[in-house]
């Protein structure tokens, strides 16, 4: 068996100190707030587009673009080799390091884009697209744009500049994806409307991030540039192994649906999964962006890492757990209001995914901790284990129960991966796993209250026949129930409420020694 390369050594860093400086948790939560703002804004815009596009495009058209994006996403991941993460993780960084990383990313991305364009007719059939489909060739240009965006992304995260990142991301999601896709769909472009929207969004993000960072682009001799790249690629390659496993885990279900069931069922499945991934990406993705650079700065301090991990996980659960309950109870109304009654096949998969919204969101915190402590190679095989579980369970589910079976298989794999990554994270500090599990237990009363309140109101109003009324009233009842439990048990959530209160006042929160 081929052994993995040794993990890059973790060098000792000076104690950043606490006096007069923001704590790790305060920096993390402030970064999380801005990341959350940008991600939430994107999600709201995406939902607005979904309401329109679900009535303009067919499941087959959604599925065709989803299949093409599978190929593009995999190619992009392989191309970048973890350059952005390596820039964040690197302790010292010079302009020449940045320039070497920039040109490496751009040139490799351009080469891969050319290869994808040339071999698109052969690749189409592998994901259920017609041989003459032009979607892959259209989307190949996004690879070049992503290559030029990778280094600015790493620099912005390294500098904790989440506010300008959120602005650019909102512009990409609004005028880019939503404006272009809706306008072209209304003009009858079909699936191509979604492809052009992806190109527009990638262009806006590329231009915006480059303008914010203005990275050095000085050209050096290839041998000199390679010498600068090698230590970054040592870390980045391990990170890419992890990300590749994670990509397969997150997309293997789509591949199974596309190849076994076809692009029409894939359109149905992706609509259901997106209703899970949108809140998961908003909350978990924002936490990941903020946690990684903050944790990387104190990677050797187990106590502070544990405290930040547990408190961040609790803040995530405060939002995610009630949302999961509401999504499960109100799935019929959510689907009818957002997509229309013609998408009833999406309801059951949505309810299945709602059951694993919290673990789907929370394992991103473990991913942040893994990268911050440099354990990229040890994490890589766990991601590949996750990918194998998704492939196996989703294939079994597809053969037994079609799209619903794939949703069940993917959900079981998500839960298993959450537990594996939580156990892996526990290595950084004594009793981390126990502290996390105890933290989740204190959220149970709120979950029960939201479930009872929302179900009671929904059951009473469904005979009226108004999906909008049922969704609004039951959602409000669930929100009030969650708020009431939080007020009654505020002593149990004193730390979380203190973080939120101080964040709103622009203050910091000390971390106990």
Tab-separated table of C-alpha atoms in Angstrom:
chain	number	residue	atom	x	y	z
A	1	UNK	CA	0.000	0.000	0.000
A	2	UNK	CA	1.365	3.424	-0.932
A	3	UNK	CA	1.933	5.610	2.114
A	4	UNK	CA	0.901	9.233	2.277
A	5	UNK	CA	3.575	11.936	2.449
A	6	UNK	CA	4.451	13.109	5.950
A	7	UNK	CA	2.405	15.966	7.267
A	8	UNK	CA	4.076	19.372	7.280
A	9	UNK	CA	5.540	20.106	10.700
A	10	UNK	CA	3.727	22.524	12.907
A	11	UNK	CA	6.112	25.237	14.023
A	12	UNK	CA	5.744	26.864	17.426
A	13	UNK	CA	4.277	30.354	17.312
A	14	UNK	CA	4.508	33.103	19.870
A	15	UNK	CA	1.579	33.542	22.208
A	16	UNK	CA	-0.620	36.246	20.637
A	17	UNK	CA	-1.572	37.399	24.087
A	18	UNK	CA	-4.908	38.296	25.528
A	19	UNK	CA	-4.494	41.675	27.165
A	20	UNK	CA	-5.955	44.459	25.087
A	21	UNK	CA	-6.468	42.172	22.087
A	22	UNK	CA	-9.562	40.436	20.717
A	23	UNK	CA	-9.857	36.842	21.911
A	24	UNK	CA	-9.894	33.915	19.533
A	25	UNK	CA	-13.624	33.487	20.000
A	26	UNK	CA	-14.311	37.195	19.478
A	27	UNK	CA	-12.262	37.297	16.266
A	28	UNK	CA	-13.906	34.101	15.110
A	29	UNK	CA	-17.441	35.260	15.857
A	30	UNK	CA	-16.879	38.661	14.243
A	31	UNK	CA	-15.552	36.941	11.130
A	32	UNK	CA	-18.444	34.498	11.318
A	33	UNK	CA	-20.908	37.399	11.487
A	34	UNK	CA	-19.630	38.957	8.279
A	35	UNK	CA	-19.329	35.612	6.524
A	36	UNK	CA	-22.824	34.754	7.689
A	37	UNK	CA	-24.153	38.082	6.424
A	38	UNK	CA	-22.699	37.498	2.982
A	39	UNK	CA	-23.784	33.869	2.844
A	40	UNK	CA	-27.262	34.620	4.158
A	41	UNK	CA	-27.681	37.369	1.610
A	42	UNK	CA	-26.664	34.978	-1.135
A	43	UNK	CA	-29.089	32.364	0.171
A	44	UNK	CA	-31.982	34.822	0.204
A	45	UNK	CA	-31.203	35.863	-3.353
A	46	UNK	CA	-30.825	32.225	-4.377
A	47	UNK	CA	-34.205	31.371	-2.896
A	48	UNK	CA	-35.767	34.289	-4.776
A	49	UNK	CA	-34.248	33.008	-8.012
A	50	UNK	CA	-35.431	29.473	-7.245
A	51	UNK	CA	-39.006	30.691	-6.891
A	52	UNK	CA	-38.853	32.143	-10.402
A	53	UNK	CA	-36.640	29.591	-12.140
A	54	UNK	CA	-38.597	26.573	-10.868
A	55	UNK	CA	-41.522	27.917	-12.877
A	56	UNK	CA	-39.461	28.707	-16.006
A	57	UNK	CA	-37.186	25.664	-16.298
A	58	UNK	CA	-37.841	21.936	-16.224
A	59	UNK	CA	-36.234	19.316	-13.949
A	60	UNK	CA	-34.357	18.066	-17.024
A	61	UNK	CA	-32.800	21.509	-17.600
A	62	UNK	CA	-31.836	21.872	-13.941
A	63	UNK	CA	-30.386	18.380	-14.014
A	64	UNK	CA	-28.349	19.005	-17.164
A	65	UNK	CA	-26.573	22.011	-15.661
A	66	UNK	CA	-26.101	20.188	-12.359
A	67	UNK	CA	-24.426	17.331	-14.232
A	68	UNK	CA	-22.101	19.721	-16.090
A	69	UNK	CA	-21.200	21.508	-12.857
A	70	UNK	CA	-20.162	18.174	-11.352
A	71	UNK	CA	-17.410	17.870	-13.943
A	72	UNK	CA	-16.384	21.516	-13.675
A	73	UNK	CA	-16.292	21.392	-9.881
A	74	UNK	CA	-14.092	18.315	-9.835
A	75	UNK	CA	-11.727	19.788	-12.418
A	76	UNK	CA	-11.475	23.039	-10.484
A	77	UNK	CA	-10.680	21.221	-7.248
A	78	UNK	CA	-7.917	19.147	-8.843
A	79	UNK	CA	-6.521	22.216	-10.582
A	80	UNK	CA	-6.044	24.504	-7.573
A	81	UNK	CA	-4.199	22.022	-5.315
A	82	UNK	CA	-5.169	23.867	-2.130
A	83	UNK	CA	-3.320	27.072	-3.013
A	84	UNK	CA	-5.724	29.364	-1.133
A	85	UNK	CA	-5.628	27.231	2.036
A	86	UNK	CA	-1.818	27.056	1.878
A	87	UNK	CA	-1.596	30.860	1.809
A	88	UNK	CA	-3.790	31.093	4.912
A	89	UNK	CA	-1.845	28.425	6.764
A	90	UNK	CA	1.638	29.739	5.911
A	91	UNK	CA	3.211	31.561	8.850
A	92	UNK	CA	5.250	34.057	6.810
A	93	UNK	CA	4.307	35.204	3.337
A	94	UNK	CA	6.148	37.455	0.873
A	95	UNK	CA	5.007	39.156	-2.318
A	96	UNK	CA	7.143	36.740	-4.330
A	97	UNK	CA	5.408	33.780	-2.677
A	98	UNK	CA	2.073	35.298	-3.646
A	99	UNK	CA	3.193	35.886	-7.245
A	100	UNK	CA	4.461	32.328	-7.626
A	101	UNK	CA	1.202	30.928	-6.266
A	102	UNK	CA	-0.862	33.229	-8.507
A	103	UNK	CA	0.823	32.252	-11.761
A	104	UNK	CA	0.826	28.581	-10.861
A	105	UNK	CA	-2.905	28.670	-10.205
A	106	UNK	CA	-3.735	30.672	-13.339
A	107	UNK	CA	-1.586	28.637	-15.748
A	108	UNK	CA	-2.720	25.273	-14.424
A	109	UNK	CA	-6.360	26.361	-14.530
A	110	UNK	CA	-6.007	27.571	-18.122
A	111	UNK	CA	-4.449	24.251	-19.149
A	112	UNK	CA	-7.251	22.282	-17.513
A	113	UNK	CA	-9.887	24.526	-19.083
A	114	UNK	CA	-8.404	23.856	-22.515
A	115	UNK	CA	-8.404	20.114	-21.875
A	116	UNK	CA	-12.012	20.169	-20.704
A	117	UNK	CA	-13.063	22.145	-23.788
A	118	UNK	CA	-11.292	19.705	-26.102
A	119	UNK	CA	-12.600	16.513	-24.499
A	120	UNK	CA	-16.097	17.743	-23.592
A	121	UNK	CA	-17.907	15.519	-26.152
A	122	UNK	CA	-16.286	12.433	-24.608
A	123	UNK	CA	-16.982	13.510	-21.028
A	124	UNK	CA	-20.648	14.408	-21.608
A	125	UNK	CA	-21.822	10.814	-21.675
A	126	UNK	CA	-20.169	10.042	-18.340
A	127	UNK	CA	-22.627	12.303	-16.491
A	128	UNK	CA	-25.720	11.595	-18.578
A	129	UNK	CA	-25.440	14.576	-20.966
A	130	UNK	CA	-25.991	14.252	-24.727
A	131	UNK	CA	-22.752	13.984	-26.701
A	132	UNK	CA	-23.481	17.281	-28.464
A	133	UNK	CA	-24.220	19.264	-25.275
A	134	UNK	CA	-22.350	22.591	-25.180
A	135	UNK	CA	-22.694	23.117	-21.423
A	136	UNK	CA	-19.253	21.774	-20.489
A	137	UNK	CA	-17.534	23.901	-23.108
A	138	UNK	CA	-19.400	26.974	-21.928
A	139	UNK	CA	-18.515	26.376	-18.300
A	140	UNK	CA	-14.844	25.621	-18.979
A	141	UNK	CA	-14.140	29.372	-18.886
A	142	UNK	CA	-15.088	29.417	-15.194
A	143	UNK	CA	-11.996	27.305	-14.505
A	144	UNK	CA	-9.712	30.106	-15.666
A	145	UNK	CA	-11.623	32.659	-13.615
A	146	UNK	CA	-11.474	30.413	-10.541
A	147	UNK	CA	-7.726	30.010	-11.015
A	148	UNK	CA	-7.262	33.785	-10.948
A	149	UNK	CA	-9.508	34.029	-7.873
A	150	UNK	CA	-7.780	31.374	-5.742
A	151	UNK	CA	-4.869	33.497	-4.472
A	152	UNK	CA	-6.974	36.605	-3.698
A	153	UNK	CA	-9.367	34.341	-1.774
A	154	UNK	CA	-6.542	33.020	0.376
A	155	UNK	CA	-5.180	36.513	1.007
A	156	UNK	CA	-8.571	37.881	2.059
A	157	UNK	CA	-9.156	34.998	4.452
A	158	UNK	CA	-5.619	35.285	5.830
A	159	UNK	CA	-6.233	38.971	6.603
A	160	UNK	CA	-9.717	38.239	8.038
A	161	UNK	CA	-11.270	40.657	5.528
A	162	UNK	CA	-14.681	39.056	5.530
A	163	UNK	CA	-16.679	42.262	5.099
A	164	UNK	CA	-15.451	43.063	1.560
A	165	UNK	CA	-15.647	39.384	0.664
A	166	UNK	CA	-19.313	39.398	1.655
A	167	UNK	CA	-19.987	42.426	-0.569
A	168	UNK	CA	-18.376	40.831	-3.604
A	169	UNK	CA	-20.135	37.529	-2.994
A	170	UNK	CA	-23.481	39.309	-2.831
A	171	UNK	CA	-22.773	41.049	-6.122
A	172	UNK	CA	-21.867	37.715	-7.692
A	173	UNK	CA	-25.029	36.084	-6.372
A	174	UNK	CA	-27.367	38.988	-7.176
A	175	UNK	CA	-26.587	40.585	-10.542
A	176	UNK	CA	-24.458	37.585	-11.499
A	177	UNK	CA	-26.273	34.338	-10.881
A	178	UNK	CA	-29.780	35.606	-10.243
A	179	UNK	CA	-30.021	38.556	-12.610
A	180	UNK	CA	-28.504	36.716	-15.551
A	181	UNK	CA	-30.249	33.377	-15.002
A	182	UNK	CA	-33.736	34.840	-14.585
A	183	UNK	CA	-33.361	37.262	-17.498
A	184	UNK	CA	-32.093	34.598	-19.892
A	185	UNK	CA	-34.632	32.024	-18.700
A	186	UNK	CA	-37.415	34.505	-19.455
A	187	UNK	CA	-35.921	34.878	-22.942
A	188	UNK	CA	-36.092	31.125	-23.481
A	189	UNK	CA	-32.411	30.169	-23.148
A	190	UNK	CA	-33.294	27.060	-21.137
A	191	UNK	CA	-30.382	25.315	-19.425
A	192	UNK	CA	-27.924	27.763	-21.004
A	193	UNK	CA	-29.410	30.503	-18.786
A	194	UNK	CA	-27.991	28.760	-15.716
A	195	UNK	CA	-24.616	28.221	-17.412
A	196	UNK	CA	-24.258	31.887	-18.393
A	197	UNK	CA	-25.190	32.862	-14.837
A	198	UNK	CA	-22.339	30.734	-13.446
A	199	UNK	CA	-19.916	32.449	-15.833
A	200	UNK	CA	-21.148	35.912	-14.842
A	201	UNK	CA	-20.824	35.140	-11.140
A	202	UNK	CA	-17.301	33.751	-11.556
A	203	UNK	CA	-16.283	36.876	-13.483
A	204	UNK	CA	-17.673	39.257	-10.846
A	205	UNK	CA	-15.961	37.372	-8.031
A	206	UNK	CA	-12.651	37.260	-9.915
A	207	UNK	CA	-12.624	40.981	-10.691
A	208	UNK	CA	-13.817	41.921	-7.215
A	209	UNK	CA	-11.293	39.812	-5.297
A	210	UNK	CA	-8.421	40.925	-7.518
A	211	UNK	CA	-9.377	44.566	-6.987
A	212	UNK	CA	-9.489	44.063	-3.210
A	213	UNK	CA	-6.087	42.379	-2.911
A	214	UNK	CA	-4.077	43.468	-5.960
A	215	UNK	CA	-1.711	40.508	-5.519
A	216	UNK	CA	1.866	40.689	-6.726
A	217	UNK	CA	2.252	39.217	-10.220
A	218	UNK	CA	6.031	39.582	-10.624
A	219	UNK	CA	7.451	36.805	-12.786
A	220	UNK	CA	10.512	34.859	-11.631
A	221	UNK	CA	12.574	32.111	-13.211
A	222	UNK	CA	10.657	28.799	-13.164
A	223	UNK	CA	13.197	27.131	-10.866
A	224	UNK	CA	13.017	29.983	-8.354
A	225	UNK	CA	9.226	30.090	-8.445
A	226	UNK	CA	9.074	26.326	-7.967
A	227	UNK	CA	11.252	26.587	-4.895
A	228	UNK	CA	8.732	29.001	-3.394
A	229	UNK	CA	5.801	26.794	-4.372
A	230	UNK	CA	7.038	23.496	-2.994
A	231	UNK	CA	6.346	24.121	0.702
A	232	UNK	CA	2.920	25.547	-0.124
A	233	UNK	CA	2.043	22.607	-2.345
A	234	UNK	CA	3.195	20.194	0.346
A	235	UNK	CA	0.420	21.475	2.592
A	236	UNK	CA	-1.938	22.230	-0.305
A	237	UNK	CA	-1.686	18.736	-1.769
A	238	UNK	CA	-2.721	17.162	1.518
A	239	UNK	CA	-5.543	19.657	1.793
A	240	UNK	CA	-6.584	18.847	-1.778
A	241	UNK	CA	-6.667	15.138	-0.963
A	242	UNK	CA	-9.072	15.979	1.836
A	243	UNK	CA	-11.127	18.290	-0.369
A	244	UNK	CA	-11.236	15.754	-3.175
A	245	UNK	CA	-12.611	13.162	-0.790
A	246	UNK	CA	-15.083	15.735	0.504
A	247	UNK	CA	-16.092	16.681	-3.056
A	248	UNK	CA	-16.777	13.061	-3.930
A	249	UNK	CA	-18.712	12.641	-0.700
A	250	UNK	CA	-20.819	15.730	-1.420
A	251	UNK	CA	-21.372	14.935	-5.093
A	252	UNK	CA	-21.347	11.140	-5.331
A	253	UNK	CA	-25.090	11.125	-4.710
A	254	UNK	CA	-25.561	13.435	-7.703
A	255	UNK	CA	-23.328	11.209	-9.817
A	256	UNK	CA	-25.349	8.154	-8.799
A	257	UNK	CA	-28.627	9.868	-9.686
A	258	UNK	CA	-27.267	11.189	-13.012
A	259	UNK	CA	-25.796	7.895	-14.159
A	260	UNK	CA	-28.414	5.504	-12.746
A	261	UNK	CA	-31.644	7.498	-12.876
A	262	UNK	CA	-30.947	10.293	-15.427
A	263	UNK	CA	-30.834	14.096	-15.551
A	264	UNK	CA	-34.593	14.492	-14.922
A	265	UNK	CA	-34.456	12.796	-11.502
A	266	UNK	CA	-31.202	14.653	-10.893
A	267	UNK	CA	-33.110	17.908	-11.291
A	268	UNK	CA	-35.593	16.763	-8.635
A	269	UNK	CA	-32.861	15.528	-6.302
A	270	UNK	CA	-30.737	18.681	-6.549
A	271	UNK	CA	-33.739	20.877	-5.750
A	272	UNK	CA	-34.261	18.851	-2.560
A	273	UNK	CA	-30.595	18.800	-1.633
A	274	UNK	CA	-30.239	22.539	-2.222
A	275	UNK	CA	-32.874	23.193	0.418
A	276	UNK	CA	-30.497	21.417	2.811
A	277	UNK	CA	-27.251	22.798	1.450
A	278	UNK	CA	-28.344	26.442	1.405
A	279	UNK	CA	-28.744	26.769	5.206
A	280	UNK	CA	-25.797	24.418	5.762
A	281	UNK	CA	-23.570	26.501	3.513
A	282	UNK	CA	-24.781	29.762	5.031
A	283	UNK	CA	-24.101	28.707	8.617
A	284	UNK	CA	-21.400	26.068	8.325
A	285	UNK	CA	-19.581	27.790	5.485
A	286	UNK	CA	-19.481	31.088	7.354
A	287	UNK	CA	-18.166	29.360	10.470
A	288	UNK	CA	-15.512	27.572	8.430
A	289	UNK	CA	-14.266	30.776	6.791
A	290	UNK	CA	-13.926	32.513	10.128
A	291	UNK	CA	-12.636	29.573	12.190
A	292	UNK	CA	-9.810	28.419	9.925
A	293	UNK	CA	-7.648	31.571	9.972
A	294	UNK	CA	-8.457	32.286	13.634
A	295	UNK	CA	-7.602	28.769	14.793
A	296	UNK	CA	-4.482	28.664	12.650
A	297	UNK	CA	-3.072	31.547	14.712
A	298	UNK	CA	-3.260	29.580	17.976
A	299	UNK	CA	-2.933	26.082	16.614
A	300	UNK	CA	-0.798	24.902	19.575
A	301	UNK	CA	-3.127	26.102	22.357
A	302	UNK	CA	-5.485	23.180	22.993
A	303	UNK	CA	-7.543	24.952	25.638
A	304	UNK	CA	-8.353	27.925	23.436
A	305	UNK	CA	-9.038	25.676	20.454
A	306	UNK	CA	-11.484	23.596	22.495
A	307	UNK	CA	-13.237	26.660	23.878
A	308	UNK	CA	-13.638	28.227	20.435
A	309	UNK	CA	-14.795	24.906	18.952
A	310	UNK	CA	-17.476	24.246	21.569
A	311	UNK	CA	-18.787	27.802	21.709
A	312	UNK	CA	-18.926	28.109	17.918
A	313	UNK	CA	-20.675	24.732	17.628
A	314	UNK	CA	-23.262	25.895	20.156
A	315	UNK	CA	-23.870	29.151	18.287
A	316	UNK	CA	-24.333	27.139	15.091
A	317	UNK	CA	-26.775	24.790	16.851
A	318	UNK	CA	-28.835	27.735	18.140
A	319	UNK	CA	-29.726	28.557	14.544
A	320	UNK	CA	-29.514	25.188	12.814
A	321	UNK	CA	-31.457	22.928	15.177
A	322	UNK	CA	-34.725	24.957	15.088
A	323	UNK	CA	-34.323	25.476	11.333
A	324	UNK	CA	-34.013	21.718	10.805
A	325	UNK	CA	-37.209	21.066	12.755
A	326	UNK	CA	-39.142	23.708	10.838
A	327	UNK	CA	-37.880	22.388	7.510
A	328	UNK	CA	-38.992	18.858	8.405
A	329	UNK	CA	-42.455	19.841	9.651
A	330	UNK	CA	-43.170	22.392	6.944
A	331	UNK	CA	-41.532	20.645	3.974
A	332	UNK	CA	-44.791	20.441	1.946
A	333	UNK	CA	-45.426	24.156	2.322
A	334	UNK	CA	-41.782	25.080	1.683
A	335	UNK	CA	-41.740	23.073	-1.555
A	336	UNK	CA	-45.101	24.381	-2.775
A	337	UNK	CA	-44.272	28.019	-2.042
A	338	UNK	CA	-40.731	27.966	-3.410
A	339	UNK	CA	-41.005	25.521	-6.300
A	340	UNK	CA	-44.686	24.978	-7.025
A	341	UNK	CA	-47.048	22.028	-6.658
A	342	UNK	CA	-45.491	20.308	-9.695
A	343	UNK	CA	-42.413	19.544	-7.533
A	344	UNK	CA	-44.177	17.305	-4.971
A	345	UNK	CA	-41.548	14.612	-5.554
A	346	UNK	CA	-39.089	16.859	-3.685
A	347	UNK	CA	-40.998	16.814	-0.364
A	348	UNK	CA	-39.872	13.483	1.100
A	349	UNK	CA	-36.170	13.967	0.237
A	350	UNK	CA	-36.349	17.413	1.863
A	351	UNK	CA	-37.690	15.892	5.076
A	352	UNK	CA	-34.977	13.247	5.075
A	353	UNK	CA	-32.267	15.873	4.615
A	354	UNK	CA	-33.775	18.060	7.331
A	355	UNK	CA	-33.002	15.317	9.866
A	356	UNK	CA	-29.266	15.715	9.220
A	357	UNK	CA	-29.078	19.491	8.789
A	358	UNK	CA	-27.280	19.962	12.119
A	359	UNK	CA	-24.557	17.317	11.552
A	360	UNK	CA	-24.231	18.455	7.915
A	361	UNK	CA	-23.531	21.975	9.155
A	362	UNK	CA	-21.467	21.126	12.218
A	363	UNK	CA	-18.870	18.846	10.683
A	364	UNK	CA	-17.478	21.904	8.910
A	365	UNK	CA	-16.212	23.082	12.305
A	366	UNK	CA	-14.140	19.892	12.581
A	367	UNK	CA	-12.857	20.510	9.071
A	368	UNK	CA	-11.674	23.991	10.084
A	369	UNK	CA	-9.880	22.613	13.121
A	370	UNK	CA	-8.218	19.918	11.046
A	371	UNK	CA	-6.794	22.396	8.546
A	372	UNK	CA	-5.758	24.875	11.229
A	373	UNK	CA	-3.691	22.256	13.072
A	374	UNK	CA	-2.066	20.996	9.865
A	375	UNK	CA	-3.519	17.477	10.067
A	376	UNK	CA	-4.486	17.486	6.404
A	377	UNK	CA	-3.205	14.038	5.522
A	378	UNK	CA	-4.758	12.290	8.501
A	379	UNK	CA	-8.041	14.005	7.663
A	380	UNK	CA	-7.799	13.017	3.997
A	381	UNK	CA	-8.506	9.314	4.503
A	382	UNK	CA	-11.505	10.159	6.666
A	383	UNK	CA	-12.942	12.220	3.823
A	384	UNK	CA	-12.348	9.309	1.472
A	385	UNK	CA	-14.088	7.003	3.911
A	386	UNK	CA	-17.017	9.414	3.852
A	387	UNK	CA	-16.968	9.395	0.043
A	388	UNK	CA	-17.017	5.597	-0.025
A	389	UNK	CA	-19.964	5.518	2.346
A	390	UNK	CA	-21.901	7.953	0.151
A	391	UNK	CA	-21.215	5.955	-3.021
A	392	UNK	CA	-22.180	2.639	-1.423
A	393	UNK	CA	-25.254	3.809	0.485
A	394	UNK	CA	-26.611	6.001	-2.312
A	395	UNK	CA	-26.158	3.244	-4.891
A	396	UNK	CA	-28.092	0.840	-2.673
A	397	UNK	CA	-30.763	3.465	-2.035
A	398	UNK	CA	-31.132	4.286	-5.735
A	399	UNK	CA	-31.645	0.637	-6.641
A	400	UNK	CA	-34.270	0.137	-3.919
A	401	UNK	CA	-36.230	3.403	-3.672
A	402	UNK	CA	-35.012	5.743	-6.421
A	403	UNK	CA	-34.459	9.396	-5.508
A	404	UNK	CA	-35.852	8.899	-1.992
A	405	UNK	CA	-33.407	6.059	-1.397
A	406	UNK	CA	-30.481	8.211	-2.486
A	407	UNK	CA	-31.547	10.868	0.042
A	408	UNK	CA	-31.660	8.261	2.821
A	409	UNK	CA	-28.251	6.866	1.887
A	410	UNK	CA	-26.657	10.312	1.751
A	411	UNK	CA	-28.165	11.251	5.132
A	412	UNK	CA	-26.836	8.137	6.877
A	413	UNK	CA	-23.380	8.875	5.472
A	414	UNK	CA	-23.553	12.506	6.685
A	415	UNK	CA	-24.345	11.399	10.230
A	416	UNK	CA	-21.528	8.842	10.251
A	417	UNK	CA	-19.028	11.397	8.968
A	418	UNK	CA	-20.054	13.943	11.587
A	419	UNK	CA	-19.292	11.437	14.354
A	420	UNK	CA	-15.969	10.414	12.787
A	421	UNK	CA	-14.796	14.022	12.457
A	422	UNK	CA	-15.934	14.907	15.972
A	423	UNK	CA	-13.895	12.016	17.339
A	424	UNK	CA	-10.896	13.100	15.257
A	425	UNK	CA	-11.176	16.686	16.514
A	426	UNK	CA	-11.100	15.478	20.120
A	427	UNK	CA	-7.348	14.829	19.818
A	428	UNK	CA	-6.526	18.544	20.287
A	429	UNK	CA	-7.797	18.837	23.841
A	430	UNK	CA	-8.948	16.627	26.675
A	431	UNK	CA	-12.720	16.177	26.940
A	432	UNK	CA	-13.542	18.076	23.733
A	433	UNK	CA	-15.890	15.345	22.539
A	434	UNK	CA	-17.672	15.163	25.890
A	435	UNK	CA	-18.010	18.949	26.032
A	436	UNK	CA	-19.527	19.020	22.539
A	437	UNK	CA	-22.012	16.249	23.258
A	438	UNK	CA	-23.078	17.907	26.541
A	439	UNK	CA	-23.500	21.161	24.671
A	440	UNK	CA	-25.869	19.521	22.163
A	441	UNK	CA	-27.973	18.040	24.971
A	442	UNK	CA	-28.824	21.505	26.303
A	443	UNK	CA	-30.385	22.347	22.898
A	444	UNK	CA	-32.907	19.477	23.128
A	445	UNK	CA	-35.688	21.431	24.953
A	446	UNK	CA	-35.706	24.088	22.222
A	447	UNK	CA	-35.906	21.424	19.515
A	448	UNK	CA	-38.873	19.747	21.225
A	449	UNK	CA	-40.662	23.064	21.753
A	450	UNK	CA	-40.223	24.110	18.115
A	451	UNK	CA	-41.440	20.731	16.880
A	452	UNK	CA	-44.589	20.781	19.008
A	453	UNK	CA	-45.488	24.411	18.301
A	454	UNK	CA	-44.929	24.297	14.537
A	455	UNK	CA	-46.656	20.919	14.096
A	456	UNK	CA	-49.709	22.001	16.099
A	457	UNK	CA	-50.175	25.208	14.126
A	458	UNK	CA	-49.522	23.498	10.786
A	459	UNK	CA	-52.030	20.721	11.556
A	460	UNK	CA	-54.660	23.298	12.457
A	461	UNK	CA	-54.170	25.459	9.350
A	462	UNK	CA	-53.566	22.897	6.593
A	463	UNK	CA	-57.309	22.254	6.101
A	464	UNK	CA	-57.637	25.942	5.148
A	465	UNK	CA	-55.631	25.209	2.011
A	466	UNK	CA	-53.224	28.157	2.078
A	467	UNK	CA	-49.574	27.101	1.957
A	468	UNK	CA	-48.356	30.646	2.530
A	469	UNK	CA	-50.527	31.114	5.619
A	470	UNK	CA	-49.523	27.744	7.073
A	471	UNK	CA	-45.827	28.369	6.437
A	472	UNK	CA	-45.895	31.854	7.937
A	473	UNK	CA	-47.968	31.002	11.008
A	474	UNK	CA	-46.262	27.698	11.837
A	475	UNK	CA	-42.832	29.194	11.229
A	476	UNK	CA	-43.627	32.102	13.535
A	477	UNK	CA	-44.916	29.722	16.191
A	478	UNK	CA	-41.734	27.684	16.010
A	479	UNK	CA	-39.580	30.797	16.228
A	480	UNK	CA	-41.473	32.088	19.259
A	481	UNK	CA	-41.160	28.703	20.942
A	482	UNK	CA	-37.397	28.677	20.384
A	483	UNK	CA	-37.105	32.209	21.728
A	484	UNK	CA	-39.186	31.412	24.799
A	485	UNK	CA	-37.000	28.404	25.662
A	486	UNK	CA	-33.874	30.495	25.206
A	487	UNK	CA	-35.199	33.151	27.585
A	488	UNK	CA	-36.279	30.618	30.199
A	489	UNK	CA	-32.938	28.814	30.043
A	490	UNK	CA	-30.757	31.856	29.464
A	491	UNK	CA	-28.361	30.861	32.242
A	492	UNK	CA	-27.486	27.708	30.331
A	493	UNK	CA	-26.698	29.841	27.276
A	494	UNK	CA	-24.937	32.690	29.076
A	495	UNK	CA	-21.697	32.390	27.095
A	496	UNK	CA	-23.444	32.234	23.720
A	497	UNK	CA	-25.688	35.195	24.542
A	498	UNK	CA	-22.674	37.166	25.793
A	499	UNK	CA	-20.880	36.613	22.493
A	500	UNK	CA	-23.892	37.814	20.513
A	501	UNK	CA	-24.512	40.819	22.772
A	502	UNK	CA	-20.908	41.976	22.738
A	503	UNK	CA	-20.657	41.426	19.012
A	504	UNK	CA	-23.655	43.704	18.460
A	505	UNK	CA	-21.981	46.382	20.599
A	506	UNK	CA	-18.687	45.967	18.758
A	507	UNK	CA	-16.892	44.627	21.838
A	508	UNK	CA	-14.800	41.521	22.338
A	509	UNK	CA	-15.343	38.513	24.538
A	510	UNK	CA	-12.521	37.212	26.713
A	511	UNK	CA	-11.564	33.564	26.561
A	512	UNK	CA	-10.843	31.921	29.893
A	513	UNK	CA	-7.294	30.762	30.349
